Amino acid sequence: MPGLSDLMLEGSRVQGHRPAPRAVVDPAVWNFTVGKIAEGHWTLLGLWGEAAAVHMALLDEDAGETAVVSLDCPDGRYPSVAQRHPPALRLERAARDLFGLTPRGLPDMRPWLDHGRWAESDPASQPYDFLPAEGEGLHQVAVGPVHAGIIEPGHFRFTVSGETVVRLEQRFGYAHKGVESLMAGAALTQAARLAGRVSGDSTVAYAFAFARAAEAALGVEPPERAQWLRALMAELERLANHFGDFGAVRNDAAFPLLHAHAAVLRERVLRAADACFGHRFMRDRIVPGGVASDMAAGSTDMLHGLVADLRQRFPKLVELYDKTASLQDRTVGTGIVKPPLARQYGAGGFVGRASGRPFDARRTVGYPPYDALRFDVPVLDRGDVDARVWIRIREAEQSMSLVEQILRGMPGGPIAADLPSRAGEGMALVEGFRGDVLAWIRIGGDGKVARCHLRDPSWFQWPLVEAAVEGNIVADFPLCNKSFNCSYSGHDL
Amino acid sequence: MRKLLLEGLLRRPLTEPAPETEDAALAALAAALERAARRRLGRSLSIREVDAGSCNGCELEIHALNNAFYDVERFGIRFVASPRHADVLLVTGPVTKNMREALARTYNAMPNPKWVVAAGDCALDGGCFAGSYAVVGGVSQVVPVDLHIPGCPPSPTALLKGLLALLESVGSARTHPSTGSG
Ligand code: SF4
């Protein structure tokens, strides 16, 4: 079985791409690689384009190694990945919208992010052909982009037979802000701010991934203390989101009591974050080179107090969830993602780990300071709403322990390193609460961003929502969807 | 289950004016907002929220208004599902071109009198997304804005203060107040 290092020998190595290698390959090697991905030998981590080239990030899960393969396509055409590996479909449609790259053999040529409204002269929407669904007694229900609740914009087209969902088709792109085009030519500091605004709930994870990719490109190690502070912020962000969603899933199952209590835990974490780092979401605190500011005085004691409080309250909520038969009734066996599908899509985060995929970027690829910390990566294989809830419960427990370990082990010293001005390329994978955020960057000789690509974990999770609701009743969709809690903005970029 | 419910009854509720001045000030703020709504509208305040391409950060803080610390519903501030039931359109995001039409339609579906509050730095002028081919660049480019609440995202407190300022500044009889981005 070839390893990624063997694959790199088949192309021409790009100098200055760190820490993982990148090689420019010919169409034959590109197709060989696609075949290996389709066989499940390697996992597709991302696919993105630029003016005359297309790139794939790959993961060898057993070896914990990553690599990038690139194919030059001066005529804007390349052999489609999705024709043999469906998880690439939306990524290829997006790269076509954004860079005009045409994947030869792409099974679905409809635009994805481009709704035909970007040119000033073209304000009216283009009609979008939803997939046909034919059969007796079928009808369609259209929802969005504006929803009844306080929810991000997106469109869901349900084909139903009676109460049962026969098919769900998603349409996204409503939140597309053109982040990657704004990054091109931007200074690192400005690009870091943009990265932190790709998906607000994961602002720490994005800033973390962007900073690591930029540091890799520049060949800089941030000081140890900065790395530990980053992990502290990342675990606080994970806790806030796991608590908030734990409650929200319960709310969609008509159980507001748990929702209220879980929201209180979330709020406590946000207030603590504000007191320590001066912002409830800790936005713009992680910057290339380190962190922007140190913890406020007294933070260590305050955070120990926070964790002690959470450790007391959270188990009661968990017990309540566990013991309430009417809740379990809604969540057990609902919205199932089978393990082979999660593996094929390389689904990250609790979505993958609830369906038997044991991947966690903190562990499998790894980055400091997690190599010095003890934590479990919980995995289940039932793949239903209940399993996703339990993974998040277990992860919240792990994060509480991580916060304590980080506070105890926090090294002293400086919190930022100087950044040299030099060209380079870098890639990083950081585990956000939702899953692995991929950041890839090319820095030009002027020290500015030449190209940056950010891949939200939702790209490989949203399609699984479509699969999971099939055969469920329409009324279970909000619960099922919330149990994934994919990002619209992170996906639309 | 019972234990938690009982605790919920017996323990001092989180939303009571707490010893922390911050929470006491919040309760006072929300109460003032309720009085202003009654004075101006003769009833409580109904808000329809539209995400016009935000990063979702603003939504998280708007959600927080309903947690037990802020619990704005007890002051009669309700988030409603239909624009037809709303007094205030609360809009977040730089307004993506792909959301422009949906935002305008939601606004048009609201009965008069109606007010628009743009929440968050990017709702003012696009914020750090300004200049993108995919962004209109601010809510006021699409619908008339009565008030802008700054912040990235605005905290729940800032949101409450903003809504209060809106109600204090408008007359009850006008079908549409003066526009401007506050
Ligand atoms: S103002 Fe900030 S938090 Fe709100 S949507 Fe814009 S970038 Fe996100």
XYZ file of C-alpha atoms in Angstrom, chain A:
493
model
C 0.000 0.000 0.000
C 1.510 3.336 -0.972
C 1.965 6.002 1.673
C 1.554 9.716 1.130
C 5.343 10.076 0.983
C 5.408 7.632 -1.956
C 2.740 9.698 -3.655
C 4.825 12.846 -3.200
C 7.671 11.188 -5.114
C 5.379 10.836 -8.107
C 5.153 14.571 -8.594
C 7.411 17.567 -8.287
C 7.782 18.678 -4.680
C 6.946 22.306 -3.961
C 9.659 23.908 -1.858
C 8.581 25.859 1.181
C 5.257 24.093 1.801
C 5.086 23.211 5.495
C 4.687 21.128 7.571
C 2.982 18.655 5.210
C 4.452 18.195 1.721
C 2.845 19.397 -1.491
C 3.545 17.999 -4.949
C 2.407 19.076 -8.383
C 1.355 15.947 -10.243
C 0.313 15.040 -13.777
C -3.230 13.951 -14.700
C -2.339 10.265 -14.437
C -1.119 10.602 -10.856
C -4.096 12.844 -10.082
C -6.431 10.105 -11.269
C -4.495 7.447 -9.382
C -4.889 9.559 -6.237
C -8.608 9.976 -6.810
C -8.899 6.210 -7.170
C -7.144 5.683 -3.845
C -9.472 8.171 -2.181
C -12.521 6.476 -3.700
C -11.259 3.117 -2.388
C -11.030 4.606 1.086
C -7.238 4.344 1.209
C -6.867 8.062 1.856
C -9.414 10.587 3.120
C -10.207 13.736 1.171
C -9.606 16.645 3.543
C -10.347 19.442 1.113
C -10.413 20.537 -2.515
C -9.900 24.087 -3.678
C -8.943 26.000 -6.746
C -7.112 29.030 -7.959
C -6.782 30.634 -11.359
C -5.097 27.746 -13.174
C -4.640 24.972 -10.634
C -6.660 22.688 -8.420
C -5.521 21.254 -5.088
C -6.557 18.340 -2.905
C -5.592 17.882 0.733
C -5.305 14.248 1.763
C -5.184 12.426 5.055
C -3.671 9.055 5.777
C -5.651 8.247 8.916
C -3.546 5.321 10.087
C -0.269 7.184 9.753
C -1.731 10.502 10.923
C -0.109 12.216 7.933
C -1.392 14.854 5.534
C -0.273 16.019 2.100
C -1.437 18.202 -0.770
C -1.523 17.214 -4.420
C -1.927 19.870 -7.094
C -2.756 19.705 -10.741
C -2.006 22.551 -13.104
C -4.887 23.199 -15.445
C -3.957 26.096 -17.726
C -7.095 25.588 -19.816
C -9.248 25.607 -16.669
C -10.235 21.951 -17.016
C -9.316 18.958 -14.905
C -10.677 15.430 -14.351
C -13.521 15.563 -11.832
C -12.926 13.993 -8.440
C -16.638 13.733 -7.640
C -17.365 11.436 -10.528
C -15.561 8.755 -8.536
C -15.742 10.213 -5.033
C -19.092 11.948 -4.350
C -17.938 13.874 -1.217
C -15.999 16.189 -3.576
C -19.138 17.227 -5.429
C -20.010 20.475 -3.668
C -16.368 21.481 -3.382
C -15.948 21.103 -7.132
C -19.142 23.014 -7.852
C -17.898 25.801 -5.557
C -14.437 25.914 -7.162
C -16.165 26.180 -10.518
C -18.269 29.111 -9.308
C -15.304 30.918 -7.779
C -12.471 30.197 -10.232
C -14.181 29.015 -13.392
C -12.460 25.637 -13.168
C -14.388 22.992 -15.078
C -14.231 19.476 -13.665
C -14.504 17.124 -16.644
C -17.149 14.505 -15.927
C -18.660 16.304 -12.913
C -22.012 14.586 -12.380
C -23.835 17.790 -11.366
C -23.032 20.975 -13.264
C -25.449 23.272 -11.410
C -23.821 26.267 -9.737
C -23.512 25.995 -5.968
C -22.504 29.252 -4.250
C -23.229 31.442 -7.257
C -26.926 32.329 -7.416
C -26.430 34.550 -10.435
C -26.551 37.721 -8.361
C -22.937 38.746 -7.973
C -22.710 41.003 -11.018
C -24.407 44.377 -10.447
C -26.147 44.007 -13.782
C -27.706 40.754 -12.713
C -29.786 41.323 -9.583
C -32.515 38.783 -10.349
C -31.991 35.225 -9.276
C -31.420 32.493 -11.809
C -33.897 29.647 -11.593
C -32.381 26.656 -9.836
C -33.404 23.196 -10.920
C -34.044 21.089 -7.890
C -33.715 17.390 -8.470
C -36.954 15.903 -9.699
C -38.840 13.490 -7.491
C -41.611 11.556 -9.112
C -44.065 9.159 -7.631
C -47.629 8.895 -6.513
C -48.660 11.018 -3.570
C -45.337 12.875 -3.362
C -45.290 16.561 -2.698
C -42.598 19.139 -2.064
C -42.137 21.445 0.890
C -39.797 24.433 0.493
C -38.222 26.028 3.580
C -35.926 29.063 3.701
C -33.684 30.920 3.130
C -35.451 32.958 5.845
C -36.522 30.614 8.634
C -39.064 30.950 11.404
C -36.458 31.048 14.153
C -33.158 32.815 14.679
C -31.268 30.641 12.231
C -28.715 31.189 9.499
C -29.982 31.391 5.918
C -30.277 28.268 3.778
C -32.885 26.497 1.709
C -34.277 23.025 2.295
C -36.415 21.286 -0.281
C -38.268 18.304 1.156
C -40.016 15.727 -0.947
C -42.498 13.990 1.320
C -44.888 11.127 1.135
C -47.486 11.665 3.810
C -45.369 12.467 6.858
C -42.207 10.761 5.704
C -39.275 12.530 4.082
C -38.429 10.778 0.837
C -35.666 13.200 -0.047
C -34.103 16.345 1.314
C -32.155 18.588 -1.018
C -30.179 21.474 0.421
C -29.370 24.668 -1.368
C -26.751 26.955 0.142
C -24.657 29.969 -0.703
C -26.951 32.594 0.866
C -24.258 33.567 3.373
C -21.460 33.683 0.781
C -19.397 36.774 1.520
C -16.404 36.192 -0.737
C -14.015 35.821 2.190
C -11.241 34.169 0.186
C -11.244 36.945 -2.409
C -11.015 39.535 0.376
C -8.043 37.660 1.799
C -6.112 37.666 -1.444
C -3.699 40.583 -1.212
C -4.547 41.325 2.428
C -1.971 41.765 5.181
C -1.735 38.838 7.606
C -3.410 40.740 10.441
C -6.397 41.651 8.291
C -6.651 38.128 6.894
C -6.577 36.736 10.447
C -9.542 38.951 11.365
C -11.416 37.643 8.330
C -10.595 34.041 9.237
C -12.079 34.679 12.684
C -15.318 35.787 11.043
C -15.916 32.806 8.786
C -18.070 31.059 11.376
C -18.677 33.098 14.513
C -19.276 30.121 16.777
C -15.806 28.811 15.867
C -13.910 32.089 15.843
C -11.168 30.672 18.072
C -10.771 27.507 15.990
C -10.531 29.493 12.755
C -8.061 32.026 14.110
C -6.062 29.119 15.542
C -5.995 27.240 12.209
C -5.177 30.369 10.238
C -2.366 31.335 12.603
C -0.849 27.859 12.496
C -0.978 27.758 8.703
C 0.630 31.216 8.462
C 3.318 30.288 10.995
C 4.054 27.086 9.072
C 4.406 29.100 5.873
C 6.803 31.515 7.564
C 8.692 28.818 9.447
C 7.902 30.347 12.852
C 7.089 28.580 16.128
C 4.913 30.611 18.489
C 6.145 30.761 22.102
C 5.010 27.951 24.383
C 2.800 30.113 26.532
C 0.924 31.321 23.438
C 0.254 27.731 22.439
C -1.181 26.900 25.845
C -3.318 30.039 25.899
C -4.655 29.113 22.468
C -5.650 25.663 23.684
C -7.322 27.219 26.725
C -9.434 29.423 24.462
C -10.188 26.508 22.152
C -11.472 24.367 25.033
C -13.596 27.212 26.414
C -15.100 27.665 22.950
C -15.786 23.933 22.737
C -17.482 23.972 26.142
C -19.669 26.975 25.330
C -20.870 25.385 22.094
C -21.377 21.896 23.477
C -23.446 23.284 26.359
C -25.466 25.595 24.135
C -26.287 22.886 21.615
C -26.964 20.281 24.289
C -29.773 22.567 25.400
C -30.907 23.481 21.903
C -31.322 19.857 20.829
C -33.455 19.346 23.910
C -35.521 22.378 23.007
C -36.320 20.970 19.581
C -37.569 17.875 21.366
C -39.920 20.168 23.292
C -38.027 20.022 26.542
C -37.342 23.625 27.454
C -36.265 22.986 31.044
C -32.985 21.403 29.992
C -32.543 24.097 27.393
C -32.762 26.800 30.023
C -30.272 25.118 32.335
C -27.796 24.329 29.569
C -27.982 27.921 28.302
C -26.982 29.069 31.777
C -23.850 26.912 31.634
C -23.022 28.357 28.233
C -23.488 31.893 29.511
C -21.200 31.212 32.470
C -18.457 30.074 30.118
C -18.883 33.138 27.902
C -18.723 35.486 30.883
C -15.589 33.780 32.123
C -14.050 34.092 28.655
C -14.922 37.777 28.651
C -13.321 38.287 32.060
C -10.125 36.424 31.076
C -9.657 37.490 27.489
C -11.808 40.608 27.124
C -14.290 39.172 24.628
C -17.147 36.717 25.136
C -16.154 34.695 22.058
C -12.424 35.463 22.438
C -12.431 36.916 18.941
C -9.203 38.307 17.450
C -7.228 37.014 20.452
C -5.250 34.455 18.442
C -2.990 36.110 15.881
C -0.200 34.831 13.631
C 2.857 34.579 15.863
C 1.022 34.013 19.143
C -1.836 35.627 21.008
C -2.814 39.290 21.103
C -3.037 39.624 24.872
C -2.407 37.580 27.976
C -5.037 36.446 30.476
C -6.297 39.080 32.868
C -5.003 38.930 36.440
C -6.897 36.404 38.554
C -8.016 34.340 35.570
C -6.508 31.081 36.779
C -8.514 31.025 40.000
C -11.608 32.231 38.255
C -11.447 29.488 35.626
C -10.783 26.814 38.254
C -13.918 28.097 39.973
C -15.836 27.963 36.719
C -14.885 24.343 36.064
C -15.739 23.365 39.637
C -19.166 24.931 39.163
C -19.700 23.238 35.787
C -18.631 19.883 37.215
C -21.352 20.223 39.797
C -24.170 21.334 37.506
C -23.572 19.511 34.245
C -23.964 15.920 35.537
C -27.459 16.764 36.773
C -28.487 17.850 33.299
C -26.940 14.747 31.817
C -28.817 12.585 34.304
C -32.034 14.347 33.437
C -31.455 13.684 29.743
C -30.563 10.076 30.412
C -33.581 9.404 32.610
C -36.288 11.105 30.580
C -37.946 8.423 28.475
C -39.914 10.893 26.342
C -36.679 12.573 25.266
C -34.886 9.345 24.485
C -37.903 8.372 22.467
C -37.223 11.263 20.117
C -33.455 10.911 19.891
C -32.714 7.177 19.861
C -32.871 5.716 16.363
C -33.559 9.128 14.776
C -31.408 10.606 12.013
C -28.945 7.774 11.572
C -25.615 8.218 9.760
C -24.129 4.789 9.093
C -20.378 4.410 9.787
C -19.372 3.652 6.177
C -20.947 6.930 5.049
C -19.197 8.927 7.769
C -15.922 7.299 6.756
C -16.455 7.959 3.052
C -17.169 11.635 3.707
C -14.355 11.958 6.203
C -16.948 13.500 8.523
C -15.180 15.211 11.375
C -16.175 16.237 14.863
C -18.929 14.650 16.896
C -20.779 13.775 13.666
C -17.989 11.432 12.612
C -17.224 10.201 16.116
C -20.884 9.308 16.738
C -20.697 7.156 13.592
C -17.562 5.210 14.372
C -14.903 7.500 12.841
C -12.360 8.054 15.622
C -10.711 11.101 14.057
C -9.856 14.131 16.203
C -7.252 16.530 14.795
C -5.940 17.218 18.294
C -4.940 13.560 18.467
C -4.540 12.077 14.977
C -2.551 14.816 13.266
C -1.813 16.533 16.517
C -0.448 19.929 17.454
C 0.885 21.513 20.599
C 0.077 21.637 23.418
C -2.246 18.637 23.093
C 0.690 16.239 22.901
C 1.387 17.202 26.517
C -2.226 16.830 27.701
C -4.289 13.790 28.584
C -7.714 13.354 27.022
C -9.951 10.657 25.588
C -11.561 10.790 22.156
C -15.006 9.276 22.726
C -16.421 7.236 19.843
C -19.788 5.535 19.317
C -21.130 3.808 16.252
C -24.917 4.098 16.426
C -24.869 7.348 14.437
C -28.245 8.626 15.669
C -29.235 11.903 17.336
C -28.721 10.296 20.726
C -25.171 9.192 19.857
C -24.250 12.710 18.722
C -25.610 14.066 21.999
C -23.597 11.564 24.046
C -20.381 12.297 22.179
C -20.823 15.968 22.977
C -21.528 15.210 26.631
C -18.331 13.142 26.880
C -16.332 15.776 25.018
C -17.542 18.509 27.328
C -16.291 16.415 30.251
C -12.935 16.018 28.527
C -12.742 19.765 27.885
C -13.353 20.541 31.547
C -10.426 18.311 32.410
C -8.319 19.907 29.672
C -9.017 23.401 30.993
C -7.792 22.305 34.421
C -4.697 20.612 33.010
C -3.885 23.669 30.913
C -4.259 25.991 33.879
C -1.989 23.782 35.977
C 0.647 23.368 33.278
C 0.594 26.897 31.845
C 4.203 27.878 31.102
C 5.479 31.404 31.530
C 7.283 33.554 29.014
C 6.419 35.688 26.025
C 3.091 35.371 24.197
C 4.079 36.282 20.648
C 6.966 35.796 18.241
C 8.107 38.254 15.596
C 7.095 37.332 12.086
C 9.675 37.431 9.325
C 8.632 38.750 5.939
C 9.153 35.890 3.532
C 7.257 33.810 1.042
C 5.970 30.343 1.846
C 3.046 27.972 1.951
C 1.478 26.325 4.960
C -1.382 24.108 5.980
C -2.961 23.442 9.351
C -5.756 21.353 10.745
C -7.330 22.451 14.020
C -10.120 20.692 15.889
C -12.998 23.106 16.481
C -16.087 22.084 18.428
C -17.752 21.063 15.163
C -14.791 19.214 13.699
C -11.541 19.836 11.879
C -11.024 23.275 10.331
C -8.530 23.193 7.460
C -6.499 26.287 6.634
C -4.176 26.515 3.640
C -2.197 29.643 2.868
C 0.313 30.963 0.370
C 2.194 34.048 1.492
C 3.884 36.126 -1.183
C 7.302 37.744 -1.090
C 5.628 40.992 0.008
C 4.419 39.279 3.192
C 0.805 39.501 2.049
C -1.636 36.659 1.549
C -1.529 35.478 -2.057
C -4.155 32.772 -1.614
C -5.890 31.344 1.427
C -8.430 28.565 1.597
C -10.475 27.738 4.688
C -12.516 24.557 4.755
C -15.237 24.270 7.363
C -16.020 20.798 8.747
C -19.608 21.358 7.603
C -18.669 20.664 3.974
C -18.457 16.972 4.807
C -21.321 16.984 7.317
C -24.147 18.801 5.519
C -24.518 16.042 2.898
C -24.922 13.555 5.750
C -27.890 15.548 7.052
C -29.579 14.872 3.731
C -28.899 11.172 4.153
C -29.887 11.079 7.819
C -33.371 12.570 7.459
C -34.444 10.248 4.678
C -37.220 8.028 5.952
C -37.711 10.135 9.088
C -40.861 12.180 9.663
C -40.793 15.863 8.700
C -41.454 16.850 12.304
C -38.134 15.329 13.347
C -36.107 17.456 10.929
C -35.389 20.373 13.310
C -34.196 17.972 15.998
C -32.103 16.004 13.551
C -30.624 19.116 11.933
C -29.775 20.613 15.315
C -28.003 17.430 16.345
C -25.532 18.134 13.510
C -25.537 21.911 13.930
C -23.590 22.486 10.746
C -22.434 25.996 9.926
C -24.042 27.860 7.044
C -21.633 30.758 7.054
C -18.609 28.475 7.456
C -19.735 26.464 4.463
C -20.795 29.421 2.305
C -17.647 31.408 3.167
